[in-house]
One Martini backbone bead per residue (centre of mass of N, CA, C, O) as a GRO file, in nm:
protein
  345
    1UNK     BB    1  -0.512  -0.283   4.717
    2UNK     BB    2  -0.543  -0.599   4.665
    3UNK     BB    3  -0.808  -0.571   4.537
    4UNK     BB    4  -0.721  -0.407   4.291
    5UNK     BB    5  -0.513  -0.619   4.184
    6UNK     BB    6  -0.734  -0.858   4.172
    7UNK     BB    7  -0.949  -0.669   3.960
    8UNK     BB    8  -0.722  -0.589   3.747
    9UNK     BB    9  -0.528  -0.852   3.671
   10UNK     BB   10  -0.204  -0.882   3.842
   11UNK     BB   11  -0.044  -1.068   3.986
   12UNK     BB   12   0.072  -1.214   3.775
   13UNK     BB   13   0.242  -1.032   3.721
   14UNK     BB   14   0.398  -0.953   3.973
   15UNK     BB   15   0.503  -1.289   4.000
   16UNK     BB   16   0.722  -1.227   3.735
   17UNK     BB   17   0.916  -1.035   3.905
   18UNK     BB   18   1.081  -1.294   4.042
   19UNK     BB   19   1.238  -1.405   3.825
   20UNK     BB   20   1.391  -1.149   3.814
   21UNK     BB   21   1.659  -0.962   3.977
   22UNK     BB   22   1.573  -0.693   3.954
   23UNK     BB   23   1.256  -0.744   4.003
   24UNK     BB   24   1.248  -0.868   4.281
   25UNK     BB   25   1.251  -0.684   4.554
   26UNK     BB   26   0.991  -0.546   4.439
   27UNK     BB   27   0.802  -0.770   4.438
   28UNK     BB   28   0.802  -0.836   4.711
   29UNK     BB   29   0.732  -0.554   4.840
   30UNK     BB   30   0.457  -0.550   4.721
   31UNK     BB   31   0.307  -0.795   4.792
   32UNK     BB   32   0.355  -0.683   5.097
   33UNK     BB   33   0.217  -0.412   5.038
   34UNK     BB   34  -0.092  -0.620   4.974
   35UNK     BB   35  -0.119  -0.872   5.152
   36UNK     BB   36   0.023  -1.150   5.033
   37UNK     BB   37   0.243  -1.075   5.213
   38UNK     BB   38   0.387  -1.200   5.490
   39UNK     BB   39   0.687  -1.203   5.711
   40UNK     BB   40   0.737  -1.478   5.638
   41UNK     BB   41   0.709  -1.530   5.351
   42UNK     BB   42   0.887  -1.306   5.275
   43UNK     BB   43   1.151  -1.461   5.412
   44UNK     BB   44   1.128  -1.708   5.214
   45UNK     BB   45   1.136  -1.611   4.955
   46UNK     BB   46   1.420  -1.440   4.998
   47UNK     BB   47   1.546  -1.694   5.034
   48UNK     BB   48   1.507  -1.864   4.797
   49UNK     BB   49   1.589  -1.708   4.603
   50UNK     BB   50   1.902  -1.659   4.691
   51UNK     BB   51   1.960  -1.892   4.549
   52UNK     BB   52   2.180  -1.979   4.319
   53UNK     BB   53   1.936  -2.097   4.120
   54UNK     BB   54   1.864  -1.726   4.098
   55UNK     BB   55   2.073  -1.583   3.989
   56UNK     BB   56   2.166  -1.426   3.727
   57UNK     BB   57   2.326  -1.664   3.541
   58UNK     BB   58   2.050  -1.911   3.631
   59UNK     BB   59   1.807  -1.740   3.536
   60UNK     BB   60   1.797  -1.891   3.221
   61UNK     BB   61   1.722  -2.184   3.299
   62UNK     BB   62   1.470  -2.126   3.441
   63UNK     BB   63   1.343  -1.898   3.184
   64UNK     BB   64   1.331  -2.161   2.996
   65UNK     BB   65   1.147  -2.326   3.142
   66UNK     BB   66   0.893  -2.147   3.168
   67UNK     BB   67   0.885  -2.101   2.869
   68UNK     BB   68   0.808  -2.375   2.762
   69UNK     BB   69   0.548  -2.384   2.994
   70UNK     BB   70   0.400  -2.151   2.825
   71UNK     BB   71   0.410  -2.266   2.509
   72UNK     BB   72   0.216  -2.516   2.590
   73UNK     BB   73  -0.010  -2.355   2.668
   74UNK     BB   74  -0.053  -2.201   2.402
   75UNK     BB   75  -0.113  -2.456   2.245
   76UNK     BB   76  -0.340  -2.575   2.433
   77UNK     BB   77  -0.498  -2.391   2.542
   78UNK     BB   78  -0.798  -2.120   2.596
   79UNK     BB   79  -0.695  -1.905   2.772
   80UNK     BB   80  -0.536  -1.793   2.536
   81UNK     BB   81  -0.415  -1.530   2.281
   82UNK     BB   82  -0.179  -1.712   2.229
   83UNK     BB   83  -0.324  -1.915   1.988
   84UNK     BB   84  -0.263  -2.039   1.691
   85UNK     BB   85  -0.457  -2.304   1.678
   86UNK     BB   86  -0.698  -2.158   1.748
   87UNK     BB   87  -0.742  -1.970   1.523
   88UNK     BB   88  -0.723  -2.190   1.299
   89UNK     BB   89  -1.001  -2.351   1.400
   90UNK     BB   90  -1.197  -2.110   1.343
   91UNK     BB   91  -1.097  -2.059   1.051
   92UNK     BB   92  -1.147  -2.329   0.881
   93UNK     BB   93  -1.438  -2.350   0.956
   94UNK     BB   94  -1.533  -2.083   0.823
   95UNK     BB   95  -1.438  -2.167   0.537
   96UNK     BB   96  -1.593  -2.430   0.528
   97UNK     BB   97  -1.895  -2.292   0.521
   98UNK     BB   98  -1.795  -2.117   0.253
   99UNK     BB   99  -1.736  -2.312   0.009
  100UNK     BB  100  -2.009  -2.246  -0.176
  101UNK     BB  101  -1.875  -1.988  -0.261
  102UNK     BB  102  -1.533  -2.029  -0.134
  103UNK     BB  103  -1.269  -2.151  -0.241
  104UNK     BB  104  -0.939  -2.266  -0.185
  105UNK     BB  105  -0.849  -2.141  -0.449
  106UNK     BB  106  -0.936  -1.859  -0.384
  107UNK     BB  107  -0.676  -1.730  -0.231
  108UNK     BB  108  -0.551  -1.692  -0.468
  109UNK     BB  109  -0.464  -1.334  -0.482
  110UNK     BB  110  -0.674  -1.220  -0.285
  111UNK     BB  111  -0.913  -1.004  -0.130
  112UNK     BB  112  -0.916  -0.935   0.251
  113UNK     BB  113  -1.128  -0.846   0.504
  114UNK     BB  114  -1.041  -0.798   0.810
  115UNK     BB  115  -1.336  -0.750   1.079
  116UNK     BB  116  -1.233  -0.677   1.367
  117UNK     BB  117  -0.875  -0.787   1.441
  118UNK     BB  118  -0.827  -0.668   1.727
  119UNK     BB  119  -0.580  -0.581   2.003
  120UNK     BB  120  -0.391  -0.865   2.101
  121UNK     BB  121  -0.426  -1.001   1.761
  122UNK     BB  122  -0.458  -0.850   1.504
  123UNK     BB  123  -0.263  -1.026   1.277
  124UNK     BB  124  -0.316  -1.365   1.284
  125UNK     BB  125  -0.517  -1.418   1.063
  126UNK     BB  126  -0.366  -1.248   0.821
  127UNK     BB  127  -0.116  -1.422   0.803
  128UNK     BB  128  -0.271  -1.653   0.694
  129UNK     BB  129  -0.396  -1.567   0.460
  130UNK     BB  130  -0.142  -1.529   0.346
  131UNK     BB  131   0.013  -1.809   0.358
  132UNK     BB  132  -0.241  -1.908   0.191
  133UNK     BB  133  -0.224  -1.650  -0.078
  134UNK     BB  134  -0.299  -1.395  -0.030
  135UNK     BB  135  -0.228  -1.086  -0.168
  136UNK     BB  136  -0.427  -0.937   0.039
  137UNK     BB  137  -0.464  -0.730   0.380
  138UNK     BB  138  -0.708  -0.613   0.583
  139UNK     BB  139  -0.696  -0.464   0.902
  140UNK     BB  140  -0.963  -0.377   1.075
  141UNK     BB  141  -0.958  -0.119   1.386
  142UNK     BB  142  -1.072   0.094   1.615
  143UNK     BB  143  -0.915   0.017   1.842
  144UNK     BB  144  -0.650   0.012   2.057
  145UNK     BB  145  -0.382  -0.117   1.967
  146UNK     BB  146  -0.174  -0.380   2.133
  147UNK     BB  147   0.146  -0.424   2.016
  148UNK     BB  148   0.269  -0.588   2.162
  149UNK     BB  149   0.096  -0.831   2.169
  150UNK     BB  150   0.077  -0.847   1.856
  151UNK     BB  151   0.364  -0.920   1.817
  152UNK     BB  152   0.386  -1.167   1.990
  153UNK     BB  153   0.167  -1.331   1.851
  154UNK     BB  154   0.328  -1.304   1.586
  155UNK     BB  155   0.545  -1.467   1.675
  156UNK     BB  156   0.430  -1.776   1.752
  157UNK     BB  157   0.293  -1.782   1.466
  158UNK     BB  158   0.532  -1.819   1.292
  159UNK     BB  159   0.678  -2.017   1.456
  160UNK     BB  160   0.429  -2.237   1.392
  161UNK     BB  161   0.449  -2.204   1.088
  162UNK     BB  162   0.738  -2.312   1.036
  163UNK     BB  163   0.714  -2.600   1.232
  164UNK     BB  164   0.389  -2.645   1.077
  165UNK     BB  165   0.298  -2.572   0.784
  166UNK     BB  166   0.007  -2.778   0.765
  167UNK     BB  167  -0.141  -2.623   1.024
  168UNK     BB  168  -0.195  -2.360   0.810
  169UNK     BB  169  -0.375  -2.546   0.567
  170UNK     BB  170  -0.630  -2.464   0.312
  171UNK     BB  171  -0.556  -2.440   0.019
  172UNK     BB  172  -0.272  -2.657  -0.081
  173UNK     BB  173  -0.021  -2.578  -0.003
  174UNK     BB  174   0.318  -2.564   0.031
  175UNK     BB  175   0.562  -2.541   0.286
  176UNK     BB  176   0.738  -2.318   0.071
  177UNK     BB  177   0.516  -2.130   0.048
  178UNK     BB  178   0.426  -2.045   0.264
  179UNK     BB  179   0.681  -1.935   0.413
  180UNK     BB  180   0.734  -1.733   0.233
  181UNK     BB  181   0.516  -1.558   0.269
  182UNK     BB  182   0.535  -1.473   0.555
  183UNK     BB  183   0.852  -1.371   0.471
  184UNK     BB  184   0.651  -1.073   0.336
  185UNK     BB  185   0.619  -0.973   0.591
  186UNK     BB  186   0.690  -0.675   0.809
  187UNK     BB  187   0.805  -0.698   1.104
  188UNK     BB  188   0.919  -0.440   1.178
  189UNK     BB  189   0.645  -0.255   1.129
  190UNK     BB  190   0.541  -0.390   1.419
  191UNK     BB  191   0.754  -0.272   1.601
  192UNK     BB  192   0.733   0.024   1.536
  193UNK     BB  193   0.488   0.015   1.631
  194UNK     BB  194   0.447  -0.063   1.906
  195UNK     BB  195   0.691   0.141   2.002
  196UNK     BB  196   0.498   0.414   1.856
  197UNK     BB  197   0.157   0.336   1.922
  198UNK     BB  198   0.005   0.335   1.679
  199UNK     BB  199  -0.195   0.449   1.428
  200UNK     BB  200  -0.373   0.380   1.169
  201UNK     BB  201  -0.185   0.312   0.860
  202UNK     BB  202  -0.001   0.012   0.841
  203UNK     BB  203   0.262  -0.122   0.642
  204UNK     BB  204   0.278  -0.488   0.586
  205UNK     BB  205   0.272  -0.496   0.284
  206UNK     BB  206   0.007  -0.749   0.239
  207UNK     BB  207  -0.029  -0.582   0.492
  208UNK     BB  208  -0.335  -0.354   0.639
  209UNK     BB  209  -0.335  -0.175   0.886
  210UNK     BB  210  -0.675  -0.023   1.022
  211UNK     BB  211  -0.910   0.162   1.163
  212UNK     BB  212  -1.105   0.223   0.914
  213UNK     BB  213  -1.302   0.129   0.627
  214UNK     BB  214  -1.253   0.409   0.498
  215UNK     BB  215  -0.916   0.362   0.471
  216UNK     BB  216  -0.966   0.190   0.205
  217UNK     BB  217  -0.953   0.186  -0.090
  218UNK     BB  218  -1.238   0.259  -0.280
  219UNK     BB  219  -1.138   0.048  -0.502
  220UNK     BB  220  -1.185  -0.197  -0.341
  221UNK     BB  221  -1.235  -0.549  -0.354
  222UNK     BB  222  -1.368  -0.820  -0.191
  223UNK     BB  223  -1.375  -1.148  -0.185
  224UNK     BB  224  -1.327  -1.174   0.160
  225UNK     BB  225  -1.504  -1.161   0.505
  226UNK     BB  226  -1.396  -1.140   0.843
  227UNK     BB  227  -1.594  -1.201   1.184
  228UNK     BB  228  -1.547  -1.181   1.536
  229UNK     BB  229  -1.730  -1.022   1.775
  230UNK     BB  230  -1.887  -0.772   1.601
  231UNK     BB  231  -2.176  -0.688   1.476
  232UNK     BB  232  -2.274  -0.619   1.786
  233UNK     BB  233  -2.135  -0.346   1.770
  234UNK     BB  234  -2.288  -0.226   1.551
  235UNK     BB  235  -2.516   0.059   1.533
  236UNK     BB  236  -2.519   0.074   1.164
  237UNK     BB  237  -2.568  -0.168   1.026
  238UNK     BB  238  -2.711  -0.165   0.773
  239UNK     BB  239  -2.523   0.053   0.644
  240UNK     BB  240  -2.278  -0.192   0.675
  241UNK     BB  241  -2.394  -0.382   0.484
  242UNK     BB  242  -2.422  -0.212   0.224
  243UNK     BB  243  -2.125  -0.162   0.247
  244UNK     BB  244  -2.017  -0.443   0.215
  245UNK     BB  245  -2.189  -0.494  -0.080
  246UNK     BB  246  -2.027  -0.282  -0.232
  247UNK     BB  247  -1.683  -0.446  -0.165
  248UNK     BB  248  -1.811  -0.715  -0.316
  249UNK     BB  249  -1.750  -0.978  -0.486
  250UNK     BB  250  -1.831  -1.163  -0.740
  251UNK     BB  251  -1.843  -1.471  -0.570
  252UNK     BB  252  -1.838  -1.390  -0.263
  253UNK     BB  253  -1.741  -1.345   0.086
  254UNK     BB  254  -1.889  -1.337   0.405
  255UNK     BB  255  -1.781  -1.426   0.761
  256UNK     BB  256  -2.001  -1.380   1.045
  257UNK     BB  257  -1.936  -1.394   1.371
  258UNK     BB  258  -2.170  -1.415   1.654
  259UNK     BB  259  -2.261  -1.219   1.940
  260UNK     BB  260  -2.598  -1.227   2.169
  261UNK     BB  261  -2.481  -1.181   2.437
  262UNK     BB  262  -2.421  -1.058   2.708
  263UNK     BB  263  -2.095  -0.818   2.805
  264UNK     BB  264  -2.129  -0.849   3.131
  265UNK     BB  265  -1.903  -1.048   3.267
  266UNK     BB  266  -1.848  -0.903   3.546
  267UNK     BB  267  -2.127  -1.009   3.613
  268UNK     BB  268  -2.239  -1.198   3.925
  269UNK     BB  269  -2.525  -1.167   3.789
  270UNK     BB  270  -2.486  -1.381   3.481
  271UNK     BB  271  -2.666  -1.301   3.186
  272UNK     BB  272  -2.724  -1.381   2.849
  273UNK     BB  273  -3.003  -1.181   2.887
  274UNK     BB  274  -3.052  -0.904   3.055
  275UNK     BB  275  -3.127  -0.709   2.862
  276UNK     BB  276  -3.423  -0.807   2.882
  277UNK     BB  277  -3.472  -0.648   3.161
  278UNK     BB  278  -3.304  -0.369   3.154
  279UNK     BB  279  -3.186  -0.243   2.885
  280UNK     BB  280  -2.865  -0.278   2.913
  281UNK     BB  281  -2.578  -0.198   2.741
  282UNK     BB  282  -2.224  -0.302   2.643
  283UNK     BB  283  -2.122  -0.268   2.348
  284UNK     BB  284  -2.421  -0.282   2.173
  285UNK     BB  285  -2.718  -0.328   1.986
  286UNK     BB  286  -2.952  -0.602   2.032
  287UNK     BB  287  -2.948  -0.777   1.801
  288UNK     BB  288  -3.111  -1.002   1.612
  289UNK     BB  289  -3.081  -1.251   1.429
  290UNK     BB  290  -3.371  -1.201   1.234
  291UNK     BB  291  -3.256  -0.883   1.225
  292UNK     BB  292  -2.988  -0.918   1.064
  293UNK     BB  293  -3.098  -1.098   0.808
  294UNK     BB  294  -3.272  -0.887   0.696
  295UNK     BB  295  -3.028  -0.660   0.639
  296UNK     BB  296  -2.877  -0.856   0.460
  297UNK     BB  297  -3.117  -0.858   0.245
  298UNK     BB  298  -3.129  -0.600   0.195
  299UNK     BB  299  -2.842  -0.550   0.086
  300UNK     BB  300  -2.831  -0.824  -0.099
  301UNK     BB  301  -2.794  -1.078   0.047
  302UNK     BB  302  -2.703  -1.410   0.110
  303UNK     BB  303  -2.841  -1.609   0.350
  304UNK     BB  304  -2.620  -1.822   0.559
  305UNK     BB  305  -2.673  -2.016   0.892
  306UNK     BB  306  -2.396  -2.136   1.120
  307UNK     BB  307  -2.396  -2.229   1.473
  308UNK     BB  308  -2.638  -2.259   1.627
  309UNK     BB  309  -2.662  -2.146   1.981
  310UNK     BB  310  -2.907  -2.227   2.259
  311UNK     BB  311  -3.120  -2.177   2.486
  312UNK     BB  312  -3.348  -2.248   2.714
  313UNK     BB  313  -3.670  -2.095   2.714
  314UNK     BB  314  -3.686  -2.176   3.063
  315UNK     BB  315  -3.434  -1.932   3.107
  316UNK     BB  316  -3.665  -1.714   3.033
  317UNK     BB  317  -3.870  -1.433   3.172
  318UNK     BB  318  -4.139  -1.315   3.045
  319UNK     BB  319  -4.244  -1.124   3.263
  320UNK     BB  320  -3.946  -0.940   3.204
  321UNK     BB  321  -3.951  -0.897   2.925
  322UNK     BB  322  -3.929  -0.626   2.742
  323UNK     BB  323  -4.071  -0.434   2.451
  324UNK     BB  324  -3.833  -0.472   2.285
  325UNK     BB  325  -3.837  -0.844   2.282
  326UNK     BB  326  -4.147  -1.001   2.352
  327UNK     BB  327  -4.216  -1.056   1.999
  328UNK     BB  328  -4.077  -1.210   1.956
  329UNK     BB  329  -3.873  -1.527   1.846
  330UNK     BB  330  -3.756  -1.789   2.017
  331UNK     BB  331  -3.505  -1.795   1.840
  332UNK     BB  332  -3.438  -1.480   1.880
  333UNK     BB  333  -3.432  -1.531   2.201
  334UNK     BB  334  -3.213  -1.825   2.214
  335UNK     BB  335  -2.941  -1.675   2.038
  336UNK     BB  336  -2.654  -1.685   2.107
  337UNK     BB  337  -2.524  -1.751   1.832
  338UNK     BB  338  -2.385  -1.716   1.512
  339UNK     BB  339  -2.347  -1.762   1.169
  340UNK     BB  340  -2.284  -1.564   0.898
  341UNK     BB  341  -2.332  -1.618   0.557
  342UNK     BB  342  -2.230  -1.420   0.258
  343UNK     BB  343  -2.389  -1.325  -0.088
  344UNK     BB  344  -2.359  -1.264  -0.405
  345UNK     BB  345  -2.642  -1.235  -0.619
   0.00000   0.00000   0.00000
């Protein structure tokens, strides 16, 4: 039970119901039966709760204080997902290599496709987008939105938005703008999709949620498309470059940052090309740089490659190496991630 408890990732949770009341005796009682509290442990927990300051009365003023101490994590940490100014640092940074396509002053009225908008926070970048100017924006995921979670992450970005809301500007906006656009996003439609664990189409005013970029109006042409640690993942990538070429305005751009290396992260014997000795992939296609980008040009867009980060050619052992990666170029075989701008020729 316990090694479940801890290859699950519950621990966290389990020891949050001790600061509640009402779910205190409960967390002793779990924790006491998969074996991480032995009996003398659960005597003085039990004991140590029992104090006045941890009282139903107390425990606002206890649980604010937790609030807080959470609060600088999620601002300052990287292990978190609900943390707004790591979304801002990253998506600034790649609005920047797109600048030779897509300047700051055209947000204003723009229509972006997020693609591939994730399931934890699926809604923080399209936010931000809509307070820099976007007129619309689809935030398009297949997977399950995890909405609690995302409602939660949208409410942490609009508060830190609304408190810094210089920290959230790239377009040249007044915070008097942001803020206003940010209070344009229908957040109730946010929580009843959370409440009701909604799927399809949800619309949240200038943001359209979506599963599938099928579900977009066929007449949409959009500015700018931005995708992170998605392309890897989709099986007929060609056939998709060809159509975000068809949906992308004249004079847009596309921003697609890629993770090119094995997503079996919780392989403890953990290499970033393991794929390339055994063959086997865990929800990739095992495209490589040299071959995205061709697909890329074949589609008909303008390509240019930035932030590529490479591991050293002496840590790929080449007599193991599968036949379907042997003849690659080195580039090719070394190249851990990458941006990829693209634009219409």
């Amino acid at each position: 039970m316990a090694d479940d408890i801890l290859r699950d990732g519950k621990l966290l949770t389990l020891l949050a119901h001790l600061i509640v009341p009402e779910k205190r005796e409960w967390g002793v009682a779990k924790l006491a039966e998969i074996g991480l509290f032995d009996d003398n442990v659960k005597k003085a927990i039990t004991s140590a709760l029992a104090d006045k300051r941890y009282t139903q009365r107390n425990t606002g003023v206890r649980l604010s204080n937790v609030k807080v101490f959470i609060d600088e994590a999620v601002e300052s940490h990287d292990y978190c997902f609900l943390n707004p100014r790591r979304t801002m640092e990253h998506l600034k940074r790649r609005i920047k290599l797109a600048a030779e396509h897509f300047s700051a002053e055209r947000f204003n009225n723009s229509v972006i496709l997020d693609y591939g908008c994730g399931t934890l926070n699926a809604l923080s970048q399209s936010i931000i987008f809509i307070a820099n100017g976007a007129q619309k924006v689809f935030a398009v995921e297949p997977a399950t939105t995890r909405w609690e979670m995302t409602r939660r992450s949208a409410l942490e970005l609009v508060k830190a938005i609304f408190d810094a809301p210089e920290d959230f500007n790239f377009s040249g906006s007044t915070p008097e703008q942001i803020r206003s656009r940010v209070a344009s996003i229908d957040f109730g439609a946010i929580k009843q999709a959370a409440k009701e664990k909604k799927s399809g189409k949800i619309d949240l005013g200038p943001i359209q949620k979506c599963d599938w970029l099928s579900d977009v109006p066929s007449e949409t042409q959009f500015d700018l498309m931005v995708s992170t640690s998605v392309l890897e993942h989709v099986s007929a990538l060609g056939d998709e470059a060809k159509l975000q070429a068809s949906l992308l305005k004249h004079g847009g751009a596309a921003i697609h940052a890629v993770d090119f290396t094995d997503h079996r992260y919780d392989d403890v014997a953990y290499h970033p090309f393991k794929f390339y000795y055994d063959g086997s992939f865990k929800d990739c296609n095992g495209l490589r740089v040299g071959q995205m980008e061709g697909m890329f040009r074949d589609a008909g867009f303008k390509v240019s490659i930035f932030d590529q980060v490479k591991v050293d050619m002496s840590t790929i052992d080449m007599s193991r190496v599968s036949e379907r990666f042997s003849s690659l170029s080195e580039n090719d075989l070394t190249t851990r991630s990458a941006t990829f701008v693209l634009a219409s020729q």
